[in-house]
Tab-separated table of N, CA and C in Angstrom:
chain	number	residue	atom	x	y	z
A	453	MET	N	142.728	133.409	117.775
A	453	MET	CA	142.082	133.452	116.473
A	453	MET	C	141.178	132.229	116.283
A	454	ILE	N	141.633	131.061	116.697
A	454	ILE	CA	140.854	129.837	116.517
A	454	ILE	C	139.586	129.882	117.355
A	455	LYS	N	139.662	130.464	118.561
A	455	LYS	CA	138.460	130.487	119.395
A	455	LYS	C	137.380	131.354	118.751
A	456	TYR	N	137.746	132.397	118.012
A	456	TYR	CA	136.752	133.216	117.312
A	456	TYR	C	136.131	132.442	116.150
A	457	LEU	N	136.938	131.653	115.488
A	457	LEU	CA	136.429	130.810	114.414
A	457	LEU	C	135.443	129.781	114.967
A	458	LEU	N	135.795	129.147	116.086
A	458	LEU	CA	134.897	128.176	116.707
A	458	LEU	C	133.605	128.835	117.207
A	459	LEU	N	133.728	130.018	117.784
A	459	LEU	CA	132.535	130.748	118.229
A	459	LEU	C	131.646	131.123	117.037
A	460	GLY	N	132.258	131.511	115.933
A	460	GLY	CA	131.497	131.827	114.717
A	460	GLY	C	130.782	130.606	114.169
A	461	LEU	N	131.463	129.456	114.159
A	461	LEU	CA	130.835	128.218	113.690
A	461	LEU	C	129.684	127.804	114.612
A	462	LEU	N	129.882	127.952	115.909
A	462	LEU	CA	128.831	127.632	116.870
A	462	LEU	C	127.627	128.554	116.683
A	463	ALA	N	127.882	129.828	116.471
A	463	ALA	CA	126.798	130.784	116.252
A	463	ALA	C	126.053	130.453	114.955
A	464	ALA	N	126.760	130.107	113.894
A	464	ALA	CA	126.118	129.751	112.627
A	464	ALA	C	125.285	128.485	112.782
A	465	TRP	N	125.801	127.513	113.507
A	465	TRP	CA	125.057	126.269	113.729
A	465	TRP	C	123.795	126.542	114.541
A	466	LEU	N	123.887	127.346	115.607
A	466	LEU	CA	122.712	127.694	116.404
A	466	LEU	C	121.683	128.451	115.574
A	467	PHE	N	122.139	129.370	114.748
A	467	PHE	CA	121.236	130.105	113.867
A	467	PHE	C	120.501	129.147	112.930
A	468	TYR	N	121.239	128.194	112.368
A	468	TYR	CA	120.634	127.214	111.465
A	468	TYR	C	119.598	126.364	112.200
A	469	VAL	N	119.934	125.878	113.382
A	469	VAL	CA	119.036	125.002	114.137
A	469	VAL	C	117.775	125.750	114.549
A	470	LEU	N	117.919	126.983	114.985
A	470	LEU	CA	116.762	127.730	115.474
A	470	LEU	C	115.891	128.281	114.358
A	471	ARG	N	116.424	128.475	113.180
A	471	ARG	CA	115.671	129.080	112.076
A	471	ARG	C	115.041	128.081	111.116
A	472	ARG	N	115.412	126.811	111.182
A	472	ARG	CA	114.864	125.845	110.227
A	472	ARG	C	113.378	125.621	110.507
A	473	PRO	N	112.597	125.318	109.471
A	473	PRO	CA	111.156	125.122	109.658
A	473	PRO	C	110.877	123.913	110.541
A	474	ARG	N	109.896	124.064	111.364
A	474	ARG	CA	109.518	122.977	112.261
A	474	ARG	C	108.381	122.186	111.648
A	475	SER	N	108.337	120.925	111.975
A	475	SER	CA	107.277	120.047	111.488
A	475	SER	C	105.980	120.360	112.223
A	476	ASN	N	104.863	120.222	111.536
A	476	ASN	CA	103.549	120.431	112.153
A	476	ASN	C	103.036	119.172	112.820
A	477	ASN	N	103.879	118.163	112.916
A	477	ASN	CA	103.489	116.894	113.509
A	477	ASN	C	103.505	117.024	115.030
A	478	PRO	N	102.337	116.862	115.699
A	478	PRO	CA	102.306	117.030	117.146
A	478	PRO	C	102.908	115.863	117.926
A	479	GLN	N	103.229	114.767	117.251
A	479	GLN	CA	103.777	113.606	117.939
A	479	GLN	C	105.230	113.863	118.326
A	480	ALA	N	105.656	113.169	119.343
A	480	ALA	CA	107.044	113.277	119.784
A	480	ALA	C	107.958	112.690	118.705
A	481	PRO	N	109.185	113.177	118.619
A	481	PRO	CA	110.106	112.623	117.621
A	481	PRO	C	110.352	111.140	117.865
A	482	GLY	N	110.431	110.412	116.786
A	482	GLY	CA	110.686	108.977	116.891
A	482	GLY	C	109.417	108.148	116.948
A	483	GLN	N	108.279	108.773	117.171
A	483	GLN	CA	107.015	108.030	117.191
A	483	GLN	C	106.348	108.178	115.832
A	484	SER	N	105.770	107.100	115.373
A	484	SER	CA	105.052	107.158	114.114
A	484	SER	C	103.587	106.861	114.372
A	485	ALA	N	102.773	107.157	113.391
A	485	ALA	CA	101.341	106.892	113.515
A	485	ALA	C	101.121	105.384	113.585
A	486	PRO	N	100.101	104.947	114.291
A	486	PRO	CA	99.851	103.511	114.352
A	486	PRO	C	99.496	102.977	112.971
A	487	PRO	N	99.877	101.744	112.675
A	487	PRO	CA	99.577	101.191	111.352
A	487	PRO	C	98.065	101.044	111.165
A	488	PRO	N	97.600	101.122	109.915
A	488	PRO	CA	96.165	100.971	109.682
A	488	PRO	C	95.699	99.565	110.040
A	489	LYS	N	94.459	99.465	110.462
A	489	LYS	CA	93.905	98.165	110.834
A	489	LYS	C	93.640	97.341	109.570
A	490	PRO	N	93.784	96.026	109.646
A	490	PRO	CA	93.513	95.180	108.481
A	490	PRO	C	92.049	95.275	108.068
A	491	GLN	N	91.817	95.153	106.776
A	491	GLN	CA	90.462	95.208	106.243
A	491	GLN	C	90.117	93.861	105.628
A	492	ALA	N	88.842	93.534	105.661
A	492	ALA	CA	88.379	92.313	105.015
A	492	ALA	C	88.487	92.485	103.498
A	493	MET	N	89.014	91.467	102.837
A	493	MET	CA	89.140	91.504	101.385
A	493	MET	C	88.098	90.578	100.775
A	494	VAL	N	87.521	91.015	99.654
A	494	VAL	CA	86.519	90.215	98.954
A	494	VAL	C	86.931	90.098	97.494
A	495	GLU	N	86.345	89.139	96.823
A	495	GLU	CA	86.671	88.871	95.424
A	495	GLU	C	85.504	89.273	94.539
A	496	CYS	N	85.805	89.934	93.436
A	496	CYS	CA	84.772	90.287	92.467
A	496	CYS	C	84.204	88.993	91.887
A	497	ALA	N	82.863	88.859	91.901
A	497	ALA	CA	82.218	87.650	91.404
A	497	ALA	C	82.322	87.533	89.892
A	498	HIS	N	82.685	88.605	89.215
A	498	HIS	CA	82.766	88.563	87.757
A	498	HIS	C	84.197	88.310	87.261
A	499	CYS	N	85.168	89.091	87.770
A	499	CYS	CA	86.528	88.985	87.220
A	499	CYS	C	87.545	88.397	88.195
A	500	GLY	N	87.202	88.291	89.470
A	500	GLY	CA	88.098	87.677	90.436
A	500	GLY	C	89.095	88.609	91.089
A	501	VAL	N	89.018	89.900	90.821
A	501	VAL	CA	89.930	90.859	91.449
A	501	VAL	C	89.584	90.970	92.927
A	502	HIS	N	90.618	91.005	93.780
A	502	HIS	CA	90.403	91.180	95.212
A	502	HIS	C	90.479	92.663	95.562
A	503	MET	N	89.597	93.094	96.467
A	503	MET	CA	89.545	94.487	96.895
A	503	MET	C	89.033	94.563	98.325
A	504	PRO	N	89.271	95.688	99.021
A	504	PRO	CA	88.714	95.836	100.365
A	504	PRO	C	87.184	95.812	100.309
A	505	ALA	N	86.570	95.205	101.309
A	505	ALA	CA	85.109	95.064	101.320
A	505	ALA	C	84.409	96.414	101.330
A	506	ASN	N	85.016	97.431	101.936
A	506	ASN	CA	84.348	98.731	101.977
A	506	ASN	C	84.377	99.454	100.631
A	507	GLU	N	85.164	98.981	99.668
A	507	GLU	CA	85.198	99.585	98.329
A	507	GLU	C	84.402	98.778	97.316
A	508	ALA	N	83.951	97.590	97.684
A	508	ALA	CA	83.250	96.706	96.754
A	508	ALA	C	81.776	97.088	96.646
A	509	LEU	N	81.186	96.755	95.497
A	509	LEU	CA	79.753	96.949	95.284
A	509	LEU	C	79.049	95.634	95.543
A	510	LEU	N	77.935	95.679	96.254
A	510	LEU	CA	77.173	94.466	96.530
A	510	LEU	C	76.324	94.102	95.332
A	511	GLY	N	76.169	92.798	95.119
A	511	GLY	CA	75.315	92.316	94.046
A	511	GLY	C	73.854	92.538	94.366
A	512	GLN	N	73.002	92.335	93.365
A	512	GLN	CA	71.581	92.596	93.538
A	512	GLN	C	70.779	91.329	93.785
A	513	ARG	N	71.436	90.183	93.828
A	513	ARG	CA	70.718	88.937	94.085
A	513	ARG	C	70.455	88.810	95.585
A	514	PRO	N	69.241	88.480	95.989
A	514	PRO	CA	68.942	88.342	97.411
A	514	PRO	C	69.487	87.050	98.014
A	515	THR	N	69.886	86.082	97.184
A	515	THR	CA	70.293	84.776	97.699
A	515	THR	C	71.693	84.767	98.286
A	516	GLY	N	72.571	85.611	97.796
A	516	GLY	CA	73.950	85.569	98.283
A	516	GLY	C	74.576	86.939	98.266
A	517	ALA	N	75.677	87.069	98.960
A	517	ALA	CA	76.385	88.345	99.004
A	517	ALA	C	77.485	88.322	97.962
A	518	ASP	N	77.138	88.656	96.738
A	518	ASP	CA	78.133	88.771	95.679
A	518	ASP	C	78.726	90.169	95.734
A	519	TYR	N	80.029	90.256	95.542
A	519	TYR	CA	80.720	91.534	95.520
A	519	TYR	C	81.261	91.770	94.118
A	520	PHE	N	81.267	93.037	93.703
A	520	PHE	CA	81.750	93.390	92.369
A	520	PHE	C	82.673	94.591	92.465
A	521	CYS	N	83.636	94.675	91.524
A	521	CYS	CA	84.617	95.755	91.544
A	521	CYS	C	84.116	96.999	90.821
A	522	SER	N	83.116	96.864	89.967
A	522	SER	CA	82.603	98.033	89.239
A	522	SER	C	81.127	97.834	88.922
A	523	GLU	N	80.497	98.922	88.531
A	523	GLU	CA	79.069	98.873	88.179
A	523	GLU	C	78.857	98.021	86.928
A	524	ASP	N	79.793	98.064	85.978
A	524	ASP	CA	79.676	97.242	84.767
A	524	ASP	C	79.683	95.754	85.118
A	525	HIS	N	80.551	95.354	86.009
A	525	HIS	CA	80.607	93.942	86.397
A	525	HIS	C	79.381	93.549	87.205
A	526	ARG	N	78.834	94.477	87.983
A	526	ARG	CA	77.613	94.157	88.723
A	526	ARG	C	76.458	93.933	87.739
A	527	ARG	N	76.374	94.765	86.701
A	527	ARG	CA	75.312	94.586	85.687
A	527	ARG	C	75.507	93.286	84.913
A	528	ALA	N	76.776	92.920	84.653
A	528	ALA	CA	77.054	91.701	83.893
A	528	ALA	C	76.761	90.452	84.727
A	529	GLY	N	76.860	90.562	86.038
A	529	GLY	CA	76.567	89.425	86.913
A	529	GLY	C	77.777	88.533	87.135
A	530	PRO	N	77.604	87.522	87.966
A	530	PRO	CA	78.717	86.613	88.244
A	530	PRO	C	79.128	85.834	86.993
A	531	ARG	N	80.383	85.483	86.909
A	531	ARG	CA	80.863	84.706	85.767
A	531	ARG	C	80.397	83.275	85.898
A	532	ALA	N	80.241	82.633	84.778
A	532	ALA	CA	79.839	81.206	84.771
A	532	ALA	C	81.098	80.373	84.916
A	533	HIS	N	81.054	79.376	85.768
A	533	HIS	CA	82.225	78.528	85.996
A	533	HIS	C	82.247	77.391	85.039
């Protein structure tokens, strides 16, 4: 009687393992995606918030590379120290 119970449990476990949804991740189990590469950070010339350089807006002055976090801050210009 016990061997039938064990066979039933084994069959249920196999059914569960074979029927569960599989991940669409083509990587082997245990491997993760490589971490993102570091990005250069810049400071808003108006408010001082730091942001990635690829998200910053460049200033309109030809003399220096001022970065701004928004169009409003770019229009307002750099803050006076």
